[in-house]
Short mmCIF file of C-alpha atoms in Angstrom, two decimals:
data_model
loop_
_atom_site.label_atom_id
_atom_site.label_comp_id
_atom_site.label_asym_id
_atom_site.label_seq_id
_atom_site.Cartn_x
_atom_site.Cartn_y
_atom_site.Cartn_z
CA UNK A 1176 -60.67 64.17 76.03
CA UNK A 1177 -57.75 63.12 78.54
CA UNK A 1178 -56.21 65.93 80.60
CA UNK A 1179 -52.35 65.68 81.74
CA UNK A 1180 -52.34 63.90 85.27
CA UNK A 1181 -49.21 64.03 87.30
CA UNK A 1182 -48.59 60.30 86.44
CA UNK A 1183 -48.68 60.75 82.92
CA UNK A 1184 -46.25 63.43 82.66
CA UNK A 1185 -43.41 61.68 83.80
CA UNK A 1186 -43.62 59.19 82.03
CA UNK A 1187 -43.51 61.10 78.79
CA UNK A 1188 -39.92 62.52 79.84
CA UNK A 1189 -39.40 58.96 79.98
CA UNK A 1190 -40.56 57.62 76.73
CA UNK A 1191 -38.64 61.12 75.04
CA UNK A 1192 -35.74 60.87 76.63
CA UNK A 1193 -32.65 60.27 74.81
CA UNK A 1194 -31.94 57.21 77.38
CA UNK A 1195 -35.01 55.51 76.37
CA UNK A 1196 -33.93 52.61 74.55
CA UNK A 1197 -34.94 52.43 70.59
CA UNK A 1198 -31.63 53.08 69.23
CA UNK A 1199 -32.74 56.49 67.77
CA UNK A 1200 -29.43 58.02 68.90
CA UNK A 1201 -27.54 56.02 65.53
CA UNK A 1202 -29.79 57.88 62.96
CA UNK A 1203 -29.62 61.51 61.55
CA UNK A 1204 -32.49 60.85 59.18
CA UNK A 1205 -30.28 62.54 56.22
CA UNK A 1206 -28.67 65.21 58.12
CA UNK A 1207 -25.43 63.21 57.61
CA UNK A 1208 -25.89 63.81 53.85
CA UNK A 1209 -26.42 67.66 54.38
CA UNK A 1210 -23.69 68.02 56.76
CA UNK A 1211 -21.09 66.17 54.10
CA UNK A 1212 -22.36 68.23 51.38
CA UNK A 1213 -21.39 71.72 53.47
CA UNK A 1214 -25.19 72.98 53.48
CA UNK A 1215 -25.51 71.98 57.27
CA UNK A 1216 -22.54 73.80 59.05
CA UNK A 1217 -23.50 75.94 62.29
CA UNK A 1218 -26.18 76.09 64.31
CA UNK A 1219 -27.67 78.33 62.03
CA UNK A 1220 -28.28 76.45 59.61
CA UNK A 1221 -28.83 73.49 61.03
CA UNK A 1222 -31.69 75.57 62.73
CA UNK A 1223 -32.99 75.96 59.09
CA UNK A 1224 -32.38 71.84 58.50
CA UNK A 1225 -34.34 70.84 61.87
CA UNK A 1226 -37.55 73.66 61.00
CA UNK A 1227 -37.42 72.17 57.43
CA UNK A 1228 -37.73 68.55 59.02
CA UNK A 1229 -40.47 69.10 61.80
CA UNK A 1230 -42.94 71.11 59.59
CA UNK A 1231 -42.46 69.72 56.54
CA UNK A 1232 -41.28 65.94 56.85
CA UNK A 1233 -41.25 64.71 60.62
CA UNK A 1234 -44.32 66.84 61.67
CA UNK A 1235 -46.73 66.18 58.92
CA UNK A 1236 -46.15 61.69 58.44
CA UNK A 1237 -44.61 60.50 62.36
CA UNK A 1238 -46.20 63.52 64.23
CA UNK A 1239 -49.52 63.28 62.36
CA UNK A 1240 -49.88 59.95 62.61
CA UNK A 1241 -49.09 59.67 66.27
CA UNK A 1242 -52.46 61.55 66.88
CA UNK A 1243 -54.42 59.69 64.60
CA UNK A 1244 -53.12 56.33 65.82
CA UNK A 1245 -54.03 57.58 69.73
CA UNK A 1246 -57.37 58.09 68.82
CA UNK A 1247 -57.93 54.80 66.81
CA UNK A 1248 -56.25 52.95 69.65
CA UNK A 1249 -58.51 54.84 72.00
CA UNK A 1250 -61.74 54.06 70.37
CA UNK A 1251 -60.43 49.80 69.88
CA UNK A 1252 -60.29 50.49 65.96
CA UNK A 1253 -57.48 48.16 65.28
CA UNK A 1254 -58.23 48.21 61.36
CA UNK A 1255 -57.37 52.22 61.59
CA UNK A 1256 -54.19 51.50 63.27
CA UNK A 1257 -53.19 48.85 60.83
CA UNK A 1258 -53.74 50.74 58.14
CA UNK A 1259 -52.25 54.33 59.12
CA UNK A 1260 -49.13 52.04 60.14
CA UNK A 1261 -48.77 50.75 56.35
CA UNK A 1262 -49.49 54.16 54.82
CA UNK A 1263 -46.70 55.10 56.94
CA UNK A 1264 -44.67 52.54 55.68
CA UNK A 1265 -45.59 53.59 51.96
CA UNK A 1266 -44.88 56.95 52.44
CA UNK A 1267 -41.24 56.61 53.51
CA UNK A 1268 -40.12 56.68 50.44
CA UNK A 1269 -36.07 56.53 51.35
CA UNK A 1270 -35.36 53.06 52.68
CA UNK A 1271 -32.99 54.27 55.19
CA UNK A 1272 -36.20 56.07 56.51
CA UNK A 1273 -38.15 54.02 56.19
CA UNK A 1274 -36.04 51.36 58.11
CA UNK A 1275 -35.14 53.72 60.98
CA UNK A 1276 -39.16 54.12 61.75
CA UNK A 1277 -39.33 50.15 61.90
CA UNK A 1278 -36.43 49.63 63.69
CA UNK A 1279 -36.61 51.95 66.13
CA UNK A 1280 -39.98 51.77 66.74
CA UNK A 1281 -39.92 47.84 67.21
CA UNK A 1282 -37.13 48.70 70.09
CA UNK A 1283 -39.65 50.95 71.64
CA UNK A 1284 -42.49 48.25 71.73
CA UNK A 1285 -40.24 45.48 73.24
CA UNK A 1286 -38.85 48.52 76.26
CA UNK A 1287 -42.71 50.10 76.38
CA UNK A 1288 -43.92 46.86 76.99
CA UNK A 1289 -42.16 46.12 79.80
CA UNK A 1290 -41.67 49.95 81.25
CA UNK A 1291 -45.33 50.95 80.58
CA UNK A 1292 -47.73 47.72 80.14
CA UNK A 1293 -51.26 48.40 78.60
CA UNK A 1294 -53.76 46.94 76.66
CA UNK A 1295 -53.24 49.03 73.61
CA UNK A 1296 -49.55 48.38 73.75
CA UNK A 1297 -50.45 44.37 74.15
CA UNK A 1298 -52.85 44.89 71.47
CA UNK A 1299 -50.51 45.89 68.86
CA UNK A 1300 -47.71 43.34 69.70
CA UNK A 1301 -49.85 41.01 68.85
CA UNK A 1302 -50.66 42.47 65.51
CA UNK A 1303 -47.38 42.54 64.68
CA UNK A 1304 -46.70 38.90 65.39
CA UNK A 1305 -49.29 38.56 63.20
CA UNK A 1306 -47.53 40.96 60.55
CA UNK A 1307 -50.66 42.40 59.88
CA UNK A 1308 -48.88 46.05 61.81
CA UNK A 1309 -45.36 46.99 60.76
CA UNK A 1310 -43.97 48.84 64.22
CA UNK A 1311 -43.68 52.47 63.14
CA UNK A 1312 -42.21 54.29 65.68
CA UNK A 1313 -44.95 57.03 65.64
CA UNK A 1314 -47.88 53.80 65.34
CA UNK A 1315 -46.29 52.68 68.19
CA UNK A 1316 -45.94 56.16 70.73
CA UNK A 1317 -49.56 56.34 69.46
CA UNK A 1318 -50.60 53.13 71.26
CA UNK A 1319 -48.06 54.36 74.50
CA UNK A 1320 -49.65 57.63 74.98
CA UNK A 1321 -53.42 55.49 74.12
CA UNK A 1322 -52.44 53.52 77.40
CA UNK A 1323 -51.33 56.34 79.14
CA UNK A 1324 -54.22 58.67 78.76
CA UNK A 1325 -52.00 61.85 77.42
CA UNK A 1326 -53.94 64.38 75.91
CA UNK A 1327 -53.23 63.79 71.77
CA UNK A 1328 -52.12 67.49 72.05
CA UNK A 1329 -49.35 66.87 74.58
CA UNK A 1330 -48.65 63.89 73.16
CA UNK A 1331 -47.69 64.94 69.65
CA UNK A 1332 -45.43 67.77 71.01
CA UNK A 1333 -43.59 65.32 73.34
CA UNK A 1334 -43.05 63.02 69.99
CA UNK A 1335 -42.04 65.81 67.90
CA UNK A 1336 -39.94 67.34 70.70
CA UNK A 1337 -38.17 63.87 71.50
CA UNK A 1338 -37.29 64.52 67.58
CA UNK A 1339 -35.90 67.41 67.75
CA UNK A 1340 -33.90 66.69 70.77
CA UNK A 1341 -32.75 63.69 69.27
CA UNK A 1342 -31.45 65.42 65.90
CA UNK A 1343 -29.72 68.37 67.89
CA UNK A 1344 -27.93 65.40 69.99
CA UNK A 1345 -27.02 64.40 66.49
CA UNK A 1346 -26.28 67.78 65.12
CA UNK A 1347 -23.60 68.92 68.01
CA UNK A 1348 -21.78 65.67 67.40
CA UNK A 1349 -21.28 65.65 63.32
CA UNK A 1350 -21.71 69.31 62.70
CA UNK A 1351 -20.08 69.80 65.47
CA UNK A 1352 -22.13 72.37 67.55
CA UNK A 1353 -21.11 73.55 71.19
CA UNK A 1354 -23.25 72.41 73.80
CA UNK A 1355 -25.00 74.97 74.95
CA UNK A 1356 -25.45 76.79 71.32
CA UNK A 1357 -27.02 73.69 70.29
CA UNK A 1358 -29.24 73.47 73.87
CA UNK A 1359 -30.21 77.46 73.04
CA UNK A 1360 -31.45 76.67 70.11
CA UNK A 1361 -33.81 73.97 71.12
CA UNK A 1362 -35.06 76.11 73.05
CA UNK A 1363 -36.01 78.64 70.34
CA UNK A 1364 -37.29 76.68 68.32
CA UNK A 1365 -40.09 75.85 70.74
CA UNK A 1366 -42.66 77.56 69.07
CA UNK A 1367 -42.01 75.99 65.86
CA UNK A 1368 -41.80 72.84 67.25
CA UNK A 1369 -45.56 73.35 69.06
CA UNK A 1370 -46.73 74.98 65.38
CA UNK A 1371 -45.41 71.69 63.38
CA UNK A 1372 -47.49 69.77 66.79
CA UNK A 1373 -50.79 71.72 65.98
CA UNK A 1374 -51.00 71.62 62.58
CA UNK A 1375 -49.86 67.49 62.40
CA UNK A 1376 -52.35 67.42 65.37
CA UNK A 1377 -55.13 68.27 62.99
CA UNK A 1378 -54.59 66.26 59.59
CA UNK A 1379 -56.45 63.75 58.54
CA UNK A 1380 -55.36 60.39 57.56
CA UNK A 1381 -55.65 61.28 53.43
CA UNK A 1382 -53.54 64.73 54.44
CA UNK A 1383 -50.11 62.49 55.98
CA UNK A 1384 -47.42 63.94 53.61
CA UNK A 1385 -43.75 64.93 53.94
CA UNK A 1386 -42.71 67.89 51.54
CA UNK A 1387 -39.35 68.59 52.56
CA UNK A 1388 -37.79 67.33 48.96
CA UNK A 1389 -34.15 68.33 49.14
CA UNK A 1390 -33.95 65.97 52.91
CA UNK A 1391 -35.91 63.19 50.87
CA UNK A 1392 -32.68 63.58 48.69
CA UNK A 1393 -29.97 63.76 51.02
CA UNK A 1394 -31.88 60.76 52.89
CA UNK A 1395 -31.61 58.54 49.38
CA UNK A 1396 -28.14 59.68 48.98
CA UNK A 1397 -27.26 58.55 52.81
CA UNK A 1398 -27.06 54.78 51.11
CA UNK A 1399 -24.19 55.60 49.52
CA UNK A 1400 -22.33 58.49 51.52
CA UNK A 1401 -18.71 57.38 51.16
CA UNK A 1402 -17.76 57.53 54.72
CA UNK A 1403 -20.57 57.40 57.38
CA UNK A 1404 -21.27 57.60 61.42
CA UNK A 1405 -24.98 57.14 61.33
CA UNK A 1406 -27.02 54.26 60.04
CA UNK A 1407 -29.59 56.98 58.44
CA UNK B 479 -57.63 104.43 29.01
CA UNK B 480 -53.55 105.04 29.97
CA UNK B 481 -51.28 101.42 30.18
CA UNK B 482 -48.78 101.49 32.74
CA UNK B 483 -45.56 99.81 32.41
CA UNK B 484 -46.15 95.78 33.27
CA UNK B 485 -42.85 94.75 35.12
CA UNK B 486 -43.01 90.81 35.71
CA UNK B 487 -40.62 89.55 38.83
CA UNK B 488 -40.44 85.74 38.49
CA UNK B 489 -38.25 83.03 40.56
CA UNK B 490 -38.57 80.09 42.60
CA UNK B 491 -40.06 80.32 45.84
CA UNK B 492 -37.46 81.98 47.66
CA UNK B 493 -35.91 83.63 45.46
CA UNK B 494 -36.08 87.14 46.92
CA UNK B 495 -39.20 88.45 44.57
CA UNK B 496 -40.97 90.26 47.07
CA UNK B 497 -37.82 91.57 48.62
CA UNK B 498 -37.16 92.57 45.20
CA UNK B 499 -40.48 94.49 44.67
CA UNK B 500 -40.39 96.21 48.20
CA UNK B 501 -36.80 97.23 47.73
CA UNK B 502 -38.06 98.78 44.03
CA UNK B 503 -41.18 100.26 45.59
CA UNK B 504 -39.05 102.02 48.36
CA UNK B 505 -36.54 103.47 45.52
CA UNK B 506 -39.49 104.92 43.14
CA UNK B 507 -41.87 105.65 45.62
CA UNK B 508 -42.93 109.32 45.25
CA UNK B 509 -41.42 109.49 41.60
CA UNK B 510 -44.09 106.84 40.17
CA UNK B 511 -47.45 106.01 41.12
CA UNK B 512 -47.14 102.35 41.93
CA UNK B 513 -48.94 98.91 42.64
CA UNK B 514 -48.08 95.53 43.16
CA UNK B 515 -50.19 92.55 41.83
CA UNK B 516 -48.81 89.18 43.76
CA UNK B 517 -50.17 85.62 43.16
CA UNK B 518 -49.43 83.31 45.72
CA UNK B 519 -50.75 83.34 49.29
CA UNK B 520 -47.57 83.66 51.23
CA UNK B 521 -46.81 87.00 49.54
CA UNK B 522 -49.97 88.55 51.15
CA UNK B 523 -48.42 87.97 54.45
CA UNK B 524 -45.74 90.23 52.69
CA UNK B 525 -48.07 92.63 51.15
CA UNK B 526 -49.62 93.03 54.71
CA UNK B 527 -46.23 93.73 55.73
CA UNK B 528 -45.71 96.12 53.09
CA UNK B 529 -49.38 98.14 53.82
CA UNK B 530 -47.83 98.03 57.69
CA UNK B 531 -44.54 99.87 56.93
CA UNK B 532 -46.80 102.56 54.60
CA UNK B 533 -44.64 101.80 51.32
CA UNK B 534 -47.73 101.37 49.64
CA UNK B 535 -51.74 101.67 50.36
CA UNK B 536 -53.85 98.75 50.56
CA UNK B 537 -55.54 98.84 47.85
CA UNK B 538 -52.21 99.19 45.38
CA UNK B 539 -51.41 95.98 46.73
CA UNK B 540 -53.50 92.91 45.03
CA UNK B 541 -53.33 89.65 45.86
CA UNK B 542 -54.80 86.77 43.23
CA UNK B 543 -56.90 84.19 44.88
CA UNK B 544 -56.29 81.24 41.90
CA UNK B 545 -59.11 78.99 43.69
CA UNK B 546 -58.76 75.79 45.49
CA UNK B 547 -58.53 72.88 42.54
CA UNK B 548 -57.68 69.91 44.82
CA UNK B 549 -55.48 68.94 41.96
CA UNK B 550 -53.39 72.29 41.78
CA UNK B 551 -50.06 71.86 40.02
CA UNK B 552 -47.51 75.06 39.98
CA UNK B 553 -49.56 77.64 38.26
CA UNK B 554 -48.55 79.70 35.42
CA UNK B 555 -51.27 80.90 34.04
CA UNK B 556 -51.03 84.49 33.67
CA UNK B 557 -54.72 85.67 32.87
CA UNK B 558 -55.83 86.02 36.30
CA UNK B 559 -52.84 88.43 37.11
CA UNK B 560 -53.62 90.86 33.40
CA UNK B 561 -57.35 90.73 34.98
CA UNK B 562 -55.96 91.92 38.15
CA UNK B 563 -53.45 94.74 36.13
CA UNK B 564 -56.74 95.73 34.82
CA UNK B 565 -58.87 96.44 37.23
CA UNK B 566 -55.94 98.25 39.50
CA UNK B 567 -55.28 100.58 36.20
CA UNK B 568 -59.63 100.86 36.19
CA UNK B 569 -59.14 101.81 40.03
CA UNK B 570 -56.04 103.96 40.01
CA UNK B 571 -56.02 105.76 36.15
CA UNK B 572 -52.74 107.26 37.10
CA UNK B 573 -50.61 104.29 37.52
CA UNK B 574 -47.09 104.46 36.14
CA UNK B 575 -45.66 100.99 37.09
CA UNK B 576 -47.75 97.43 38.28
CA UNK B 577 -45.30 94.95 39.46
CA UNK B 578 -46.15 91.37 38.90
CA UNK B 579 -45.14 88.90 40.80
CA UNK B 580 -45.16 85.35 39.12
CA UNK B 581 -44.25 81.97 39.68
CA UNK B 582 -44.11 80.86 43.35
CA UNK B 583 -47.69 78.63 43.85
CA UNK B 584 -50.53 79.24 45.82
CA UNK B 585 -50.54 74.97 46.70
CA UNK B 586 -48.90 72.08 45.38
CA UNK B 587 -50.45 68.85 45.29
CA UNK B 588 -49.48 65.78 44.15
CA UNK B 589 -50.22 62.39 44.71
CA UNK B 590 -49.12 59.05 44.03
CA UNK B 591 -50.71 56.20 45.09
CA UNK B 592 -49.52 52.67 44.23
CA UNK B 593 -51.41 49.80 45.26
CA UNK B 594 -49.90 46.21 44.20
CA UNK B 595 -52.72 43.19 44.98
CA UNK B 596 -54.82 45.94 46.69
CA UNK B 597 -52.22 46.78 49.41
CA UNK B 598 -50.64 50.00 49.42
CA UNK B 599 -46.82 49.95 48.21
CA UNK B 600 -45.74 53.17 48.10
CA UNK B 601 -47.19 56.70 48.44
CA UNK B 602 -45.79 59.76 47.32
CA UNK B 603 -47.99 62.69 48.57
CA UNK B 604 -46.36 66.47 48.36
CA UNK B 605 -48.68 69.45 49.87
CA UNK B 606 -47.45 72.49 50.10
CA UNK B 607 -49.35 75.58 50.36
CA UNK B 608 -47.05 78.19 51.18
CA UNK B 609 -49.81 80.58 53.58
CA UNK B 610 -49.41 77.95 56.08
CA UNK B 611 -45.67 78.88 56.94
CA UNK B 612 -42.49 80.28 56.25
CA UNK B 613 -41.64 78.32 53.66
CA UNK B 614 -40.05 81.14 51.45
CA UNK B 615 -37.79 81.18 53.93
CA UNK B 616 -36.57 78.21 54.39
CA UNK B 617 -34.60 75.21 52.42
CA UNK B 618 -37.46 72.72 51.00
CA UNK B 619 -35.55 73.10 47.32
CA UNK B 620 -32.29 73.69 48.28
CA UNK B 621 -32.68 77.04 45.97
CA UNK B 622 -33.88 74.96 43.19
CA UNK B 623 -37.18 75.74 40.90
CA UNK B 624 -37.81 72.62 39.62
CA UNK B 625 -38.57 68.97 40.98
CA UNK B 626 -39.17 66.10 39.22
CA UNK B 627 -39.62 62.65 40.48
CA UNK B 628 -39.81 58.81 39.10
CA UNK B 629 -41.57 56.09 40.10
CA UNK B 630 -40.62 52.56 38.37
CA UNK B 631 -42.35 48.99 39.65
CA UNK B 632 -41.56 45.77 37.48
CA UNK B 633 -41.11 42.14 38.42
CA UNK B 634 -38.05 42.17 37.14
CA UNK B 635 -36.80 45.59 39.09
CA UNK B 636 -34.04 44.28 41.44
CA UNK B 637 -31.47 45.58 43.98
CA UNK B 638 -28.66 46.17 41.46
CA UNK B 639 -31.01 47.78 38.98
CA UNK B 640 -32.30 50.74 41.72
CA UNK B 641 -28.42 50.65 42.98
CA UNK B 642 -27.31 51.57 39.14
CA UNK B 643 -30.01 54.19 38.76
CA UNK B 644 -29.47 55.80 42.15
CA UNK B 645 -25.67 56.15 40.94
CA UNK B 646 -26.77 57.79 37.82
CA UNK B 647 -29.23 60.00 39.23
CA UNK B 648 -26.47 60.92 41.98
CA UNK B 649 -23.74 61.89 39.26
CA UNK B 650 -25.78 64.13 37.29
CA UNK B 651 -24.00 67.77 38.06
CA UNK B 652 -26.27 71.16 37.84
CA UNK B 653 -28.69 68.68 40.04
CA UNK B 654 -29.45 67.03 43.36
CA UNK B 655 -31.21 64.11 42.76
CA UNK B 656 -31.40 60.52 44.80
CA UNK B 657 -33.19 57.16 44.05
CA UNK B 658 -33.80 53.95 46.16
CA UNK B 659 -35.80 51.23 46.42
CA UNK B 660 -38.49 51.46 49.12
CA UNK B 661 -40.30 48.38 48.32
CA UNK B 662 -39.32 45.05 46.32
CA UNK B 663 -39.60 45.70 42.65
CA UNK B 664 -40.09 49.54 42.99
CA UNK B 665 -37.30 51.80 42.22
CA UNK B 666 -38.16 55.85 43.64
CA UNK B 667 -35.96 59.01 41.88
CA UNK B 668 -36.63 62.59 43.17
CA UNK B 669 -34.25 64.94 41.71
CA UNK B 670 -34.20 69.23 41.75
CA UNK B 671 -33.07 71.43 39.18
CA UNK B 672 -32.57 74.76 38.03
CA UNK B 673 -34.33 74.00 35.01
CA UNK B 674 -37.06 72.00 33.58
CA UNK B 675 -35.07 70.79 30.25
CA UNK B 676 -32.27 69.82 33.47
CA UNK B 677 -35.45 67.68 34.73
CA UNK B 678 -36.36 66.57 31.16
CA UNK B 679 -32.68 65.07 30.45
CA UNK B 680 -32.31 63.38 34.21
CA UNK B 681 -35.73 61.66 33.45
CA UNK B 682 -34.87 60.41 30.48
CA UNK B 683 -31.42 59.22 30.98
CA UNK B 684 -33.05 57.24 34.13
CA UNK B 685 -35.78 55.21 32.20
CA UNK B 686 -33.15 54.88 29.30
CA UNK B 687 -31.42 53.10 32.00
CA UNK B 688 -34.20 51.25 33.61
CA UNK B 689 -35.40 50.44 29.59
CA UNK B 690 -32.29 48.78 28.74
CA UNK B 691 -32.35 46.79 32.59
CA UNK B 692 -35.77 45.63 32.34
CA UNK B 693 -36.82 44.86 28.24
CA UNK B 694 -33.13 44.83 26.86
CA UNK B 695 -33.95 48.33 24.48
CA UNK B 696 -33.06 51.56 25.27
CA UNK B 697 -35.89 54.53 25.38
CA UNK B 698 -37.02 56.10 22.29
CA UNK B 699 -37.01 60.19 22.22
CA UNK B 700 -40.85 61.03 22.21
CA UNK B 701 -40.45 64.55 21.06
CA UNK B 702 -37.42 65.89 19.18
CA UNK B 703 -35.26 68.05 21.42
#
């Protein structure tokens, strides 16, 4: 078990911060849909809309699997990592989704790679190249945080946390939400967002699920949104 | 042995039932000698809450443990709850009025699996058990009861084909559905309703579709409406 060094913890800001560069910033993940449709429309309930998608969609597949991932990186079982990262891939069933894990997730590899060079990271690329891995996003901040010897704790609530800061970024600028309404309630939601880290902390590969029906919806539905900002 | 009156509160999760039976229990409280029988887990939380604020004693409050079948679908099944009216009315012979909550689930599981030249192609795995959260409080369904959800794979299943059916399952009105293609030759629905017969008629209008795409003949009726 790894505990947080002062090395380590910077460079988690780094990997969840918004100027990281995996393009997550051009996806709302279906919040576009829900936002369109009236049901997302103050910070309120877009609140609701982020909980929803942490504990019951985000949290339980990407956060889940980030853990898992760590600790097959960790102990050099590359089979477990390649096949987490295609259940992954099977159980995003919107392609949108599905296409924002592997795209964004690739972008992270080729930037980690450079910014954060380890054998896990160098492990992986090469399984890729070999197209025997996909390039998740979560498969691939599980190989990261592997290298960097984060505690799968920490490193699960910095994934889901980069999320969630992600979505609000999203949420103030379709919605739109003020700045520091939007900021406040990131901050509240803190404890949910460590609750939807411990429990996707503790599942087991057969328990990765998302649950949050009415966002698989609106996330199908994104493909054909009229008018749209975000690619997802 | 004296019957009280049975009075059933059903509704999706949600819904408002246990506001509905605290809100009762506060208005005929001292009138009525009262208990509550509730079936899912999340409503114990509730029940606790109710015991806390002294609307009713513990044990007026029953909560049915419906077991841990790994393959639990929304349960329905009624007998547990009468067992539970019964012993409460054994326990407390002067009982006026047993609310009864129904509906809502104790867990939801269901899987899908799909492998296609033993790799895996798609996986559809819902788990809910509604203990572990607030989920009565919060939008999973949209305020819909019922879900339903299609899975297609053929050869033959192309872009255009998942693009028709995702505009058919998108129309419907009185639901919120969505379909796509996650994998070549695989076409995904999920749709919510307010009813099942809502769920029955999206269903079938969707493989009608896929029917008359795939074999050139549209889908028989297997039961008579």
């Amino acid at each position: 078990m790894h505990t947080l060094t002062d090395d380590a913890l910077p460079s988690l800001f780094q990997l969840t911060s918004a100027a990281f560069p995996t393009g997550a910033f051009s996806h709302s993940y279906g919040l576009e849909t829900s936002v369109q449709a009236g049901r997302v429309h103050d910070v309120a309930t877009f609140g609701e809309w982020l909980e929803v998608h942490l504990c019951y969609s985000a949290g339980p597949t990407d956060g889940a699997a980030v853990a898992l991932v760590q600790r097959a990186a960790t102990a050099v079982d590359w089979d477990a990592v390649v096949r987490i990262d295609g259940l992954l891939t099977a159980l995003k069933l919107a392609p949108e989704i599905q296409a924002a894990s592997l795209a964004t997730g690739q972008a992270a590899l080729r930037a980690a790679r450079e910014v954060f060079p380890g054998p896990a990271l160098d492990r992986y690329a090469a399984l890729l190249a070999d197209r025997r891995a996909r390039g998740n996003a979560a498969v691939v901040f599980g190989c990261v945080v592997a290298d960097l010897k984060v505690p799968a704790s920490v490193s699960v609530l910095a994934f889901l946390w980069g999320i969630a800061s992600g979505l609000t970024a999203v949420a103030t600028r379709l919605v739109p939400l003020g700045g520091i309404g939007a900021q406040r309630l990131l901050r509240e939601l803190g404890p949910r967002i460590r609750d939807a880290a411990v429990r996707a902390q503790a599942r087991r590969e057969h328990e990765l699920n998302t649950s949050a029906i009415a966002q698989d919806i609106a996330a199908l539905r994104h493909a054909r949104l009229y008018s749209r900002l975000y690619i997802s | 042995m004296r019957k009280p009156v049975r009075i059933g509160v059903g509704g999706p999760v949600g819904s408002g039932k246990t506001a509905l039976v605290d809100r009762r229990c506060r208005a005929l409280l001292g009138q009525y000698e009262l208990a509550v029988v509730t079936n899912d887990n999340y409503t114990k939380e509730d029940a606790e809450f109710l015991i806390r604020q002294g609307v009713l004693p513990r044990e007026r409050i029953v909560g049915v443990e419906t077991g841990g079948c790994p393959h639990t679908a929304i349960r329905e099944d009624v007998s547990m709850s009468v067992a539970a009216v019964e012993g409460l009315v054994e326990a407390c012979p002067r009982l006026d009025i047993v609310f009864v909550e129904r509906f809502g689930f104790e867990q939801l599981f269901v899987e899908v699996d799909v492998r296609v030249a033993g790799e895996r192609r798609l996986v559809d795995r819902l788990q809910l058990a509604p203990s572990d959260g607030s989920l009565d409080r919060l939008g999973l369904w949209d305020g819909y009861a019922y879900y339903g959800s299609l899975y297609a794979y053929s050869p033959r299943l192309d872009a255009a084909l998942a693009a028709a059916l995702a505009e058919l399952i998108e129309a419907r009105d009185g639901a919120y559905g969505g379909a796509g293609q996650p994998a070549p030759n695989f076409a995904i629905a999920r749709m919510l309703a307010h009813t099942t017969w809502e769920i029955r008629e999206i269903l079938f209008s969707a493989w009608d579709l896929l029917r008359r795409g795939l074999v050139g003949k549209p889908a028989r009726q297997l039961r008579k409406p």
